[in-house]
Amino acid sequence: MGTSGKMMSRGRPVGGSSTTRLMSTLPSVMVSMRPACSRAPGRRYPSHDCTGGYSRVMTIVGRERESAAVLGVTSGVLIVTGEPGAGKSTLLALAADRHQGRVLRMTGSESEANLPFAGLHQLLRPILDDAARLPARQRSALLGAIGAIGAEDTGPPDRLLLGVALLALLSDLAQRSPLLVLVDDLHWIDTGSLEALAFAARRIDGEPLAVLAGARDTTGAAAPAAFSGFPTLALGPLDASAAVQLLDRQPYPPTGGRRMRVLDQAAGNPLALVELARAYGTDGAYPAGDSTAEDLLPPTDRLMRLYAADLDALPEATRRALLLVAADERAVAGRIEALAPAEAAGLLRITGGGEARRARFRHPLIRSAIYHSVPLAARRQAHRDLAASLTGEPDRRAWHLAAAAEGPDEEIAAALEESASRARTRGGYTAAVTALERAAELSPAPHDRARRLVAAAREAVATGQPH
Ligand SMILES: Nc1ncnc2c1ncn2[C@@H]1O[C@H](COP(=O)(O)OP(=O)(O)OP(=O)(O)O)[C@@H](O)[C@H]1O
Ligand SMILES: [Mg+2]
């Protein structure tokens, strides 16, 4: 699995002196986000911003360097790569908004990924009239590929001729007015279209023709093979202050402990921040009490679809092992082999050795999506199985029993209370507070519950973190 860092080193440096100049002018960038649902050609904007209404203005937070880089590309190619929801489409929208000239678009979709020349069809539709200026053979090749004239007139597409024709057409347009070709969701554009565009893009020679693409890097490659070898800009997580800013711009930003959990779990992913704030904000849809193993917030449906997408393709044994390590990242012993396909798919890595060995998920939301991809009963069973295998580790065992509990249970509450006192002895006061609070929740008898709550409060005061 390619990490953002790898992507950066693979790509050539972007920007330059014009980049540096632009950076100073970009403290906060306003982008008008037009509706994505409009199917009108040349009107595709980020799908996550499909408001179905009229254009609205959003403010980009952070990303000064990246904004400068995309705005700095006036001739040539740049592929913006990143996790789902990292903000690729947002940066492309920024470039389109600021572009002084013509903008053409190609947006990949899963359903059209295998339709030959579907991408080219989108790109060419608004400029079919301009194609009339091409020499006859080039024009036929282009129009034939996209079905604008019958295949009987052209025969099977000649790839070289197609690339030449596309280059000729785009260069011709660029001479009339600076041209920006936006290719979003590159990973879903059909190969034929990508090959033709790559052919043309490799031959851009200083003319005002820029190709800006956005591609998910979940597959481990910066771009599909048919569109490889171009400079890339890897979008990492938002930095901490931008993440806080984005959270605070949401209609009902979460507060208190939830805020920390949202920030933690989103790990700088803008879509996750927006989505989790919507679900867990002060006006959020999710109830407060849905606490799970180590407080993994259930992802919203949209996040779930994004992050659990790769799971179905994995073998049953791998999915089972994934559930167990999602419930407990340290539970890797005896599961390395079963986890190998998930590791190969880039969902996680196994790090460390001995006591320190654990599963590290590529993103906290992948862990959370895996955990919540099965029903509650299956999650409880996973915790019971883990508890059964942890006889020599009473603290972890107690927590797994607590996660598996279906209601108050004195035995588990007592085990957690003991765990709290061991934590206190080791100086783990916060852990002691958490264990006592959970013990109180699981106490069947009111006086035990009260006693444990008082103990938790006393502990919290001692640590200077009263709730
Ligand atoms: N820098 C940013 N400032 C403010 N909001 C942002 C920023 N980056 C992304 N967003 C918001 O986060 C959400 C996801 O962004 P975007 O759609 O651009 O991600 P993406 O990388 O294109 O995702 P996908 O891989 O699913 O296409 C959107 O709601 C967008 O408005
Ligand atoms: Mg996008």
Short mmCIF file of C-alpha atoms and ligand atoms in Angstrom, two decimals:
data_model
loop_
_atom_site.label_atom_id
_atom_site.label_comp_id
_atom_site.label_asym_id
_atom_site.label_seq_id
_atom_site.Cartn_x
_atom_site.Cartn_y
_atom_site.Cartn_z
CA MET A 1 0.00 0.00 0.00
CA GLY A 2 1.47 3.33 -0.99
CA THR A 3 1.47 5.89 1.71
CA SER A 4 1.22 9.58 1.05
CA GLY A 5 4.93 9.88 1.70
CA LYS A 6 5.72 7.35 -1.00
CA MET A 7 3.53 9.21 -3.42
CA MET A 8 5.38 12.40 -2.84
CA SER A 9 8.74 10.82 -3.48
CA ARG A 10 7.44 9.18 -6.62
CA GLY A 11 6.16 12.43 -8.08
CA ARG A 12 8.31 15.20 -9.42
CA PRO A 13 8.31 18.44 -7.48
CA VAL A 14 5.46 20.73 -8.33
CA GLY A 15 5.03 24.44 -8.13
CA GLY A 16 8.01 26.75 -8.47
CA SER A 17 8.45 30.45 -8.26
CA SER A 18 4.85 31.10 -9.24
CA THR A 19 3.86 28.71 -6.46
CA THR A 20 5.79 30.65 -3.90
CA ARG A 21 4.18 33.87 -5.05
CA LEU A 22 0.72 32.37 -4.83
CA MET A 23 1.21 30.95 -1.38
CA SER A 24 1.44 34.34 0.17
CA THR A 25 -1.92 35.26 -1.31
CA LEU A 26 -3.78 32.25 0.01
CA PRO A 27 -4.58 32.54 3.69
CA SER A 28 -8.12 31.34 3.13
CA VAL A 29 -9.46 30.29 -0.22
CA MET A 30 -13.06 30.69 -1.23
CA VAL A 31 -14.37 28.22 -3.74
CA SER A 32 -17.82 28.26 -5.18
CA MET A 33 -19.10 24.72 -5.10
CA ARG A 34 -21.72 24.29 -7.75
CA PRO A 35 -24.14 21.41 -7.56
CA ALA A 36 -22.60 18.06 -8.41
CA CYS A 37 -25.92 16.47 -9.31
CA SER A 38 -26.21 18.57 -12.42
CA ARG A 39 -25.41 16.24 -15.29
CA ALA A 40 -24.87 19.14 -17.65
CA PRO A 41 -21.50 18.72 -19.35
CA GLY A 42 -18.78 20.85 -17.88
CA ARG A 43 -20.66 21.28 -14.62
CA ARG A 44 -19.28 18.52 -12.44
CA TYR A 45 -18.15 19.46 -9.02
CA PRO A 46 -17.25 17.40 -5.97
CA SER A 47 -19.82 14.73 -5.45
CA HIS A 48 -19.83 15.25 -1.71
CA ASP A 49 -21.11 18.72 -2.26
CA CYS A 50 -24.17 17.79 -4.17
CA THR A 51 -26.47 20.29 -2.61
CA GLY A 52 -29.03 19.99 -5.35
CA GLY A 53 -29.48 23.73 -5.19
CA TYR A 54 -27.64 26.76 -6.46
CA SER A 55 -24.00 27.46 -6.08
CA ARG A 56 -22.78 27.95 -2.57
CA VAL A 57 -19.47 29.13 -1.36
CA MET A 58 -17.24 27.02 0.84
CA THR A 59 -13.99 28.01 2.41
CA ILE A 60 -11.00 25.76 2.15
CA VAL A 61 -9.12 25.46 5.40
CA GLY A 62 -5.40 24.76 5.50
CA ARG A 63 -3.91 23.26 2.34
CA GLU A 64 -2.05 26.47 1.47
CA ARG A 65 0.86 24.65 -0.15
CA GLU A 66 -1.40 22.29 -2.05
CA SER A 67 -3.71 25.08 -3.22
CA ALA A 68 -0.71 26.98 -4.51
CA ALA A 69 0.55 23.88 -6.28
CA VAL A 70 -2.69 23.21 -8.18
CA LEU A 71 -3.09 26.89 -9.05
CA GLY A 72 0.52 26.96 -10.23
CA VAL A 73 -0.07 24.41 -12.99
CA THR A 74 -0.78 26.39 -16.13
CA SER A 75 0.90 24.06 -18.63
CA GLY A 76 1.42 20.34 -18.05
CA VAL A 77 -0.01 17.72 -15.75
CA LEU A 78 -0.51 17.26 -12.02
CA ILE A 79 -2.24 14.33 -10.35
CA VAL A 80 -3.61 15.01 -6.89
CA THR A 81 -3.72 11.77 -4.93
CA GLY A 82 -5.13 10.91 -1.53
CA GLU A 83 -7.46 8.85 0.59
CA PRO A 84 -11.20 8.98 -0.02
CA GLY A 85 -12.42 12.32 1.33
CA ALA A 86 -8.96 13.87 1.53
CA GLY A 87 -10.05 16.88 -0.51
CA LYS A 88 -8.95 16.09 -4.06
CA SER A 89 -12.18 17.23 -5.71
CA THR A 90 -12.15 20.32 -3.53
CA LEU A 91 -8.74 21.32 -4.85
CA LEU A 92 -9.84 20.62 -8.41
CA ALA A 93 -12.89 22.81 -7.84
CA LEU A 94 -10.59 25.56 -6.58
CA ALA A 95 -8.50 25.34 -9.75
CA ALA A 96 -11.63 25.45 -11.93
CA ASP A 97 -12.95 28.42 -10.01
CA ARG A 98 -9.77 30.41 -10.41
CA HIS A 99 -9.01 29.43 -13.98
CA GLN A 100 -8.99 32.29 -16.45
CA GLY A 101 -10.01 30.45 -19.56
CA ARG A 102 -11.88 27.37 -20.60
CA VAL A 103 -12.44 24.36 -18.33
CA LEU A 104 -13.24 20.90 -19.67
CA ARG A 105 -14.10 17.98 -17.45
CA MET A 106 -13.92 14.24 -17.29
CA THR A 107 -15.21 12.57 -14.14
CA GLY A 108 -14.78 8.85 -13.62
CA SER A 109 -17.56 6.75 -12.23
CA GLU A 110 -17.49 3.17 -11.07
CA SER A 111 -20.36 2.20 -13.34
CA GLU A 112 -18.65 3.56 -16.46
CA ALA A 113 -15.13 2.37 -15.67
CA ASN A 114 -15.40 -0.45 -18.21
CA LEU A 115 -17.28 1.46 -20.90
CA PRO A 116 -14.78 2.18 -23.67
CA PHE A 117 -14.24 5.92 -24.19
CA ALA A 118 -16.95 6.98 -21.74
CA GLY A 119 -14.47 9.50 -20.29
CA LEU A 120 -13.57 10.88 -23.69
CA HIS A 121 -17.25 11.20 -24.45
CA GLN A 122 -17.70 13.51 -21.46
CA LEU A 123 -14.65 15.54 -22.35
CA LEU A 124 -15.54 16.02 -26.00
CA ARG A 125 -19.26 16.66 -25.82
CA PRO A 126 -18.95 20.39 -25.20
CA ILE A 127 -16.37 20.77 -27.97
CA LEU A 128 -17.77 18.63 -30.77
CA ASP A 129 -18.14 21.70 -32.97
CA ASP A 130 -14.47 22.51 -32.54
CA ALA A 131 -13.57 19.01 -33.74
CA ALA A 132 -14.80 20.09 -37.17
CA ARG A 133 -11.53 21.99 -37.58
CA LEU A 134 -9.47 18.79 -37.35
CA PRO A 135 -8.17 16.98 -40.43
CA ALA A 136 -10.74 14.46 -41.62
CA ARG A 137 -8.99 11.27 -40.40
CA GLN A 138 -8.38 12.69 -36.93
CA ARG A 139 -11.92 13.94 -36.67
CA SER A 140 -13.32 10.55 -37.67
CA ALA A 141 -11.09 8.78 -35.16
CA LEU A 142 -12.30 10.99 -32.31
CA LEU A 143 -15.94 11.02 -33.26
CA GLY A 144 -15.92 7.30 -34.03
CA ALA A 145 -14.47 6.44 -30.63
CA ILE A 146 -17.22 8.24 -28.78
CA GLY A 147 -19.97 6.97 -31.08
CA ALA A 148 -20.76 10.37 -32.54
CA ILE A 149 -20.47 8.80 -35.96
CA GLY A 150 -21.12 5.16 -36.85
CA ALA A 151 -18.30 2.65 -36.38
CA GLU A 152 -18.87 1.41 -39.94
CA ASP A 153 -17.46 4.76 -41.09
CA THR A 154 -14.29 4.48 -39.05
CA GLY A 155 -13.51 0.84 -38.19
CA PRO A 156 -11.97 -0.04 -34.83
CA PRO A 157 -10.29 2.95 -33.14
CA ASP A 158 -6.69 3.58 -34.07
CA ARG A 159 -5.13 4.45 -30.70
CA LEU A 160 -2.27 6.48 -32.12
CA LEU A 161 -4.55 8.48 -34.35
CA LEU A 162 -6.90 9.04 -31.44
CA GLY A 163 -4.11 10.42 -29.25
CA VAL A 164 -2.85 12.63 -32.06
CA ALA A 165 -6.36 13.93 -32.73
CA LEU A 166 -7.00 14.68 -29.06
CA LEU A 167 -3.70 16.54 -28.77
CA ALA A 168 -4.46 18.53 -31.89
CA LEU A 169 -7.91 19.47 -30.65
CA LEU A 170 -6.82 20.45 -27.13
CA SER A 171 -3.82 22.42 -28.40
CA ASP A 172 -6.02 24.24 -30.87
CA LEU A 173 -8.42 25.22 -28.09
CA ALA A 174 -5.57 26.21 -25.80
CA GLN A 175 -4.31 28.63 -28.43
CA ARG A 176 -7.64 30.38 -28.35
CA SER A 177 -7.89 30.59 -24.57
CA PRO A 178 -5.96 28.93 -21.70
CA LEU A 179 -7.39 25.46 -21.25
CA LEU A 180 -7.76 23.46 -18.05
CA VAL A 181 -8.74 19.80 -18.30
CA LEU A 182 -10.03 18.48 -14.99
CA VAL A 183 -10.06 14.73 -14.60
CA ASP A 184 -11.66 13.74 -11.33
CA ASP A 185 -11.83 10.19 -10.00
CA LEU A 186 -9.15 9.20 -12.45
CA HIS A 187 -9.17 5.68 -11.01
CA TRP A 188 -12.61 5.13 -12.55
CA ILE A 189 -11.94 6.51 -16.02
CA ASP A 190 -11.91 3.83 -18.72
CA THR A 191 -8.50 2.79 -20.03
CA GLY A 192 -9.10 3.88 -23.62
CA SER A 193 -9.83 7.45 -22.57
CA LEU A 194 -6.87 7.50 -20.21
CA GLU A 195 -4.48 6.28 -22.88
CA ALA A 196 -5.61 8.93 -25.33
CA LEU A 197 -5.39 11.67 -22.71
CA ALA A 198 -2.00 10.48 -21.48
CA PHE A 199 -0.70 10.49 -25.07
CA ALA A 200 -1.83 14.08 -25.49
CA ALA A 201 -0.72 15.18 -22.02
CA ARG A 202 2.84 13.86 -22.51
CA ARG A 203 3.20 16.09 -25.53
CA ILE A 204 2.14 19.37 -23.94
CA ASP A 205 4.92 21.72 -24.88
CA GLY A 206 4.58 24.99 -23.09
CA GLU A 207 1.13 25.84 -24.45
CA PRO A 208 -1.45 27.03 -21.91
CA LEU A 209 -2.93 23.58 -21.53
CA ALA A 210 -3.10 22.09 -18.03
CA VAL A 211 -4.42 18.69 -17.00
CA LEU A 212 -5.31 18.40 -13.33
CA ALA A 213 -6.42 15.02 -12.10
CA GLY A 214 -7.67 13.61 -8.80
CA ALA A 215 -7.12 9.95 -7.95
CA ARG A 216 -7.68 7.87 -4.86
CA ASP A 217 -4.53 6.15 -3.73
CA THR A 218 -6.25 3.29 -1.95
CA THR A 219 -5.09 0.81 -4.56
CA GLY A 220 -1.44 1.52 -3.82
CA ALA A 221 -0.66 3.21 -7.12
CA ALA A 222 -0.56 6.95 -7.65
CA ALA A 223 -2.54 6.58 -10.88
CA PRO A 224 -3.83 3.85 -13.17
CA ALA A 225 -1.11 2.34 -15.36
CA ALA A 226 -2.55 4.03 -18.46
CA PHE A 227 -1.95 7.42 -16.86
CA SER A 228 1.29 6.92 -14.98
CA GLY A 229 4.56 8.79 -14.90
CA PHE A 230 3.13 12.27 -14.32
CA PRO A 231 3.95 14.54 -11.37
CA THR A 232 1.83 13.86 -8.32
CA LEU A 233 0.79 15.84 -5.29
CA ALA A 234 -0.08 13.65 -2.33
CA LEU A 235 -2.74 15.00 0.02
CA GLY A 236 -1.94 13.91 3.53
CA PRO A 237 -4.17 14.59 6.53
CA LEU A 238 -5.12 18.17 7.37
CA ASP A 239 -2.81 19.54 10.03
CA ALA A 240 -4.17 19.79 13.57
CA SER A 241 -5.17 23.45 13.41
CA ALA A 242 -6.91 23.11 10.04
CA ALA A 243 -8.77 20.05 11.35
CA VAL A 244 -10.01 22.02 14.36
CA GLN A 245 -10.99 24.91 12.10
CA LEU A 246 -12.95 22.64 9.79
CA LEU A 247 -14.70 21.02 12.73
CA ASP A 248 -15.64 24.38 14.17
CA ARG A 249 -17.14 25.46 10.85
CA GLN A 250 -19.68 22.67 10.94
CA PRO A 251 -23.23 23.65 11.95
CA TYR A 252 -23.15 21.84 15.31
CA PRO A 253 -19.55 21.03 16.19
CA PRO A 254 -19.20 18.33 18.83
CA THR A 255 -18.00 19.35 22.26
CA GLY A 256 -16.17 17.78 25.20
CA GLY A 257 -15.03 14.20 24.96
CA ARG A 258 -16.82 13.60 21.68
CA ARG A 259 -14.91 16.42 20.07
CA MET A 260 -11.63 14.74 20.96
CA ARG A 261 -12.89 11.40 19.69
CA VAL A 262 -14.07 12.91 16.41
CA LEU A 263 -10.73 14.67 15.90
CA ASP A 264 -8.89 11.53 16.83
CA GLN A 265 -10.86 9.21 14.63
CA ALA A 266 -11.03 11.52 11.62
CA ALA A 267 -7.22 11.75 11.77
CA GLY A 268 -7.22 14.86 9.60
CA ASN A 269 -9.50 13.49 6.88
CA PRO A 270 -11.83 16.37 5.88
CA LEU A 271 -14.74 14.19 4.84
CA ALA A 272 -14.52 12.26 8.08
CA LEU A 273 -14.50 15.52 10.05
CA VAL A 274 -17.56 16.80 8.24
CA GLU A 275 -19.42 13.51 8.48
CA LEU A 276 -18.56 12.70 12.08
CA ALA A 277 -19.39 16.25 13.15
CA ARG A 278 -22.79 15.82 11.52
CA ALA A 279 -23.36 12.56 13.36
CA TYR A 280 -21.81 13.41 16.72
CA GLY A 281 -22.23 17.16 16.90
CA THR A 282 -24.30 18.81 19.59
CA ASP A 283 -27.30 18.23 17.34
CA GLY A 284 -26.02 14.84 16.17
CA ALA A 285 -28.09 11.85 15.21
CA TYR A 286 -26.12 9.31 17.22
CA PRO A 287 -27.07 8.69 20.85
CA ALA A 288 -24.43 9.35 23.49
CA GLY A 289 -24.47 5.90 24.98
CA ASP A 290 -23.25 3.84 22.02
CA SER A 291 -19.89 3.09 23.57
CA THR A 292 -17.89 0.25 22.11
CA ALA A 293 -14.44 -1.21 22.33
CA GLU A 294 -12.05 1.63 22.99
CA ASP A 295 -14.81 4.03 22.00
CA LEU A 296 -14.73 3.54 18.26
CA LEU A 297 -17.35 5.89 16.86
CA PRO A 298 -19.53 4.09 14.35
CA PRO A 299 -18.86 5.66 10.96
CA THR A 300 -21.77 7.26 9.14
CA ASP A 301 -23.23 5.32 6.22
CA ARG A 302 -21.22 7.30 3.73
CA LEU A 303 -17.96 6.70 5.56
CA MET A 304 -18.88 3.08 5.95
CA ARG A 305 -19.36 2.72 2.20
CA LEU A 306 -15.99 4.32 1.57
CA TYR A 307 -13.97 2.44 4.10
CA ALA A 308 -15.61 -0.95 4.11
CA ALA A 309 -15.64 -1.15 0.31
CA ASP A 310 -12.64 -3.49 0.14
CA LEU A 311 -13.90 -5.94 2.73
CA ASP A 312 -16.24 -8.02 0.59
CA ALA A 313 -13.44 -9.16 -1.66
CA LEU A 314 -11.49 -10.69 1.23
CA PRO A 315 -11.65 -14.35 2.28
CA GLU A 316 -13.93 -15.22 5.18
CA ALA A 317 -11.00 -16.15 7.46
CA THR A 318 -9.42 -12.77 6.79
CA ARG A 319 -12.60 -10.89 7.60
CA ARG A 320 -12.93 -12.86 10.82
CA ALA A 321 -9.34 -12.07 11.81
CA LEU A 322 -9.89 -8.42 10.85
CA LEU A 323 -12.88 -8.19 13.17
CA LEU A 324 -10.79 -9.53 16.04
CA VAL A 325 -7.89 -7.13 15.49
CA ALA A 326 -10.33 -4.27 14.98
CA ALA A 327 -11.70 -5.12 18.41
CA ASP A 328 -8.19 -5.41 19.82
CA GLU A 329 -5.21 -4.26 17.78
CA ARG A 330 -2.90 -6.42 19.84
CA ALA A 331 -4.73 -9.64 19.05
CA VAL A 332 -2.50 -10.53 16.11
CA ALA A 333 -0.82 -13.68 17.47
CA GLY A 334 -1.89 -16.70 15.43
CA ARG A 335 -3.63 -14.47 12.87
CA ILE A 336 -0.73 -13.22 10.77
CA GLU A 337 -1.48 -15.59 7.93
CA ALA A 338 -5.20 -14.90 7.93
CA LEU A 339 -4.48 -11.17 7.90
CA ALA A 340 -2.02 -11.36 4.99
CA PRO A 341 -4.65 -10.63 2.27
CA ALA A 342 -5.81 -7.57 4.23
CA GLU A 343 -2.21 -6.43 4.56
CA ALA A 344 -1.72 -6.95 0.83
CA ALA A 345 -4.86 -4.88 0.17
CA GLY A 346 -3.33 -2.09 2.22
CA LEU A 347 -5.92 -2.09 4.98
CA LEU A 348 -3.38 -2.54 7.75
CA ARG A 349 0.19 -3.35 8.61
CA ILE A 350 1.52 -5.59 11.35
CA THR A 351 4.17 -3.71 13.28
CA GLY A 352 6.51 -4.40 16.18
CA GLY A 353 7.48 -7.69 17.71
CA GLY A 354 6.68 -9.61 20.89
CA GLU A 355 4.58 -7.59 23.33
CA ALA A 356 4.61 -4.59 21.01
CA ARG A 357 3.27 -6.44 18.00
CA ARG A 358 0.01 -5.01 16.77
CA ALA A 359 -2.16 -4.28 13.76
CA ARG A 360 -1.97 -0.71 12.53
CA PHE A 361 -4.88 0.24 10.36
CA ARG A 362 -4.26 2.59 7.46
CA HIS A 363 -6.86 4.94 8.85
CA PRO A 364 -8.76 4.79 12.17
CA LEU A 365 -11.97 4.78 10.16
CA ILE A 366 -11.01 1.54 8.44
CA ARG A 367 -10.76 -0.07 11.84
CA SER A 368 -14.04 1.43 12.86
CA ALA A 369 -15.74 0.42 9.60
CA ILE A 370 -14.56 -3.17 9.99
CA TYR A 371 -15.73 -3.27 13.57
CA HIS A 372 -19.14 -1.89 12.69
CA SER A 373 -19.56 -3.89 9.49
CA VAL A 374 -20.97 -6.79 11.52
CA PRO A 375 -24.03 -6.78 13.78
CA LEU A 376 -23.75 -6.05 17.49
CA ALA A 377 -24.15 -9.74 18.38
CA ALA A 378 -21.11 -10.65 16.26
CA ARG A 379 -19.07 -7.86 17.85
CA ARG A 380 -19.99 -9.11 21.32
CA GLN A 381 -19.02 -12.64 20.35
CA ALA A 382 -15.67 -11.36 19.10
CA HIS A 383 -15.05 -9.74 22.48
CA ARG A 384 -16.06 -12.92 24.29
CA ASP A 385 -13.65 -14.94 22.14
CA LEU A 386 -10.88 -12.47 22.82
CA ALA A 387 -11.60 -12.51 26.56
CA ALA A 388 -11.45 -16.31 26.55
CA SER A 389 -7.98 -16.24 25.03
CA LEU A 390 -6.66 -13.65 27.49
CA THR A 391 -6.69 -15.57 30.76
CA GLY A 392 -3.20 -14.34 31.63
CA GLU A 393 -4.09 -10.67 31.05
CA PRO A 394 -6.84 -9.70 33.48
CA ASP A 395 -7.07 -6.04 32.41
CA ARG A 396 -7.58 -6.66 28.73
CA ARG A 397 -9.84 -9.56 29.60
CA ALA A 398 -12.04 -7.36 31.80
CA TRP A 399 -12.43 -4.78 29.04
CA HIS A 400 -13.41 -7.38 26.49
CA LEU A 401 -15.94 -8.88 28.88
CA ALA A 402 -17.33 -5.40 29.43
CA ALA A 403 -17.63 -4.83 25.67
CA ALA A 404 -19.43 -8.16 25.35
CA ALA A 405 -21.84 -7.49 28.22
CA GLU A 406 -25.49 -7.35 27.32
CA GLY A 407 -26.52 -5.65 30.55
CA PRO A 408 -25.42 -5.08 34.14
CA ASP A 409 -23.13 -7.84 35.40
CA GLU A 410 -21.50 -7.72 38.82
CA GLU A 411 -18.73 -10.13 37.95
CA ILE A 412 -17.55 -7.96 35.07
CA ALA A 413 -18.02 -4.76 37.10
CA ALA A 414 -15.84 -6.23 39.86
CA ALA A 415 -13.21 -7.28 37.32
CA LEU A 416 -13.11 -3.72 36.02
CA GLU A 417 -12.85 -2.32 39.54
CA GLU A 418 -9.84 -4.54 40.15
CA SER A 419 -8.40 -3.40 36.86
CA ALA A 420 -8.86 0.19 38.03
CA SER A 421 -6.95 -0.43 41.21
CA ARG A 422 -4.07 -2.07 39.29
CA ALA A 423 -4.04 0.93 36.95
CA ARG A 424 -3.89 3.32 39.90
CA THR A 425 -0.92 1.45 41.38
CA ARG A 426 0.93 1.90 38.10
CA GLY A 427 0.00 5.60 38.00
CA GLY A 428 -2.58 5.14 35.24
CA TYR A 429 -5.15 7.45 36.79
CA THR A 430 -7.09 8.21 33.64
CA ALA A 431 -7.39 4.49 32.89
CA ALA A 432 -8.59 4.00 36.46
CA VAL A 433 -11.31 6.64 36.01
CA THR A 434 -12.51 5.06 32.77
CA ALA A 435 -12.56 1.56 34.28
CA LEU A 436 -14.47 2.74 37.35
CA GLU A 437 -17.02 4.58 35.25
CA ARG A 438 -17.63 1.52 33.11
CA ALA A 439 -17.78 -0.62 36.26
CA ALA A 440 -20.46 1.71 37.60
CA GLU A 441 -22.46 1.39 34.37
CA LEU A 442 -22.35 -2.39 34.66
CA SER A 443 -23.18 -2.55 38.38
CA PRO A 444 -26.57 -4.21 39.03
CA ALA A 445 -26.85 -2.88 42.60
CA PRO A 446 -27.44 0.86 43.03
CA HIS A 447 -25.07 1.13 46.03
CA ASP A 448 -22.22 -0.49 44.05
CA ARG A 449 -22.91 1.82 41.17
CA ALA A 450 -22.85 4.87 43.44
CA ARG A 451 -19.68 3.72 45.21
CA ARG A 452 -17.86 3.19 41.91
CA LEU A 453 -19.03 6.52 40.53
CA VAL A 454 -17.79 8.32 43.64
CA ALA A 455 -14.46 6.51 43.33
CA ALA A 456 -14.24 7.53 39.68
CA ALA A 457 -15.00 11.16 40.56
CA ARG A 458 -12.39 11.13 43.35
CA GLU A 459 -9.82 9.73 40.95
CA ALA A 460 -10.72 12.30 38.32
CA VAL A 461 -10.28 15.16 40.78
CA ALA A 462 -6.91 13.72 41.80
CA THR A 463 -5.78 13.79 38.18
CA GLY A 464 -7.08 17.30 37.71
CA GLN A 465 -9.59 16.19 35.09
CA PRO A 466 -13.00 16.32 36.74
CA HIS A 467 -15.75 15.57 34.23
N1 LIG B 1 -9.31 21.87 2.85
C1 LIG B 1 -10.63 21.74 3.04
N2 LIG B 1 -11.31 22.71 3.70
C2 LIG B 1 -12.63 22.58 3.93
N3 LIG B 1 -13.37 21.54 3.55
C3 LIG B 1 -12.74 20.55 2.89
C4 LIG B 1 -11.35 20.60 2.60
N4 LIG B 1 -11.00 19.49 1.93
C5 LIG B 1 -12.13 18.79 1.81
N5 LIG B 1 -13.17 19.42 2.37
C6 LIG B 1 -14.54 18.89 2.47
O1 LIG B 1 -14.41 17.50 2.74
C7 LIG B 1 -15.29 16.74 1.97
C8 LIG B 1 -14.52 15.77 1.10
O2 LIG B 1 -13.74 16.46 0.16
P1 LIG B 1 -13.59 16.00 -1.35
O3 LIG B 1 -14.88 15.60 -1.92
O4 LIG B 1 -12.83 17.05 -2.05
O5 LIG B 1 -12.69 14.69 -1.14
P2 LIG B 1 -12.10 13.72 -2.23
O6 LIG B 1 -10.66 13.53 -1.90
O7 LIG B 1 -12.41 14.21 -3.59
O8 LIG B 1 -12.89 12.37 -1.93
P3 LIG B 1 -13.21 11.13 -2.89
O9 LIG B 1 -11.98 10.29 -2.93
O10 LIG B 1 -14.34 10.43 -2.21
O11 LIG B 1 -13.59 11.70 -4.22
C9 LIG B 1 -16.13 17.74 1.19
O12 LIG B 1 -17.30 17.97 1.93
C10 LIG B 1 -15.29 18.98 1.15
O13 LIG B 1 -16.07 20.11 1.08
MG MG B 2 -13.54 13.42 -5.10
#
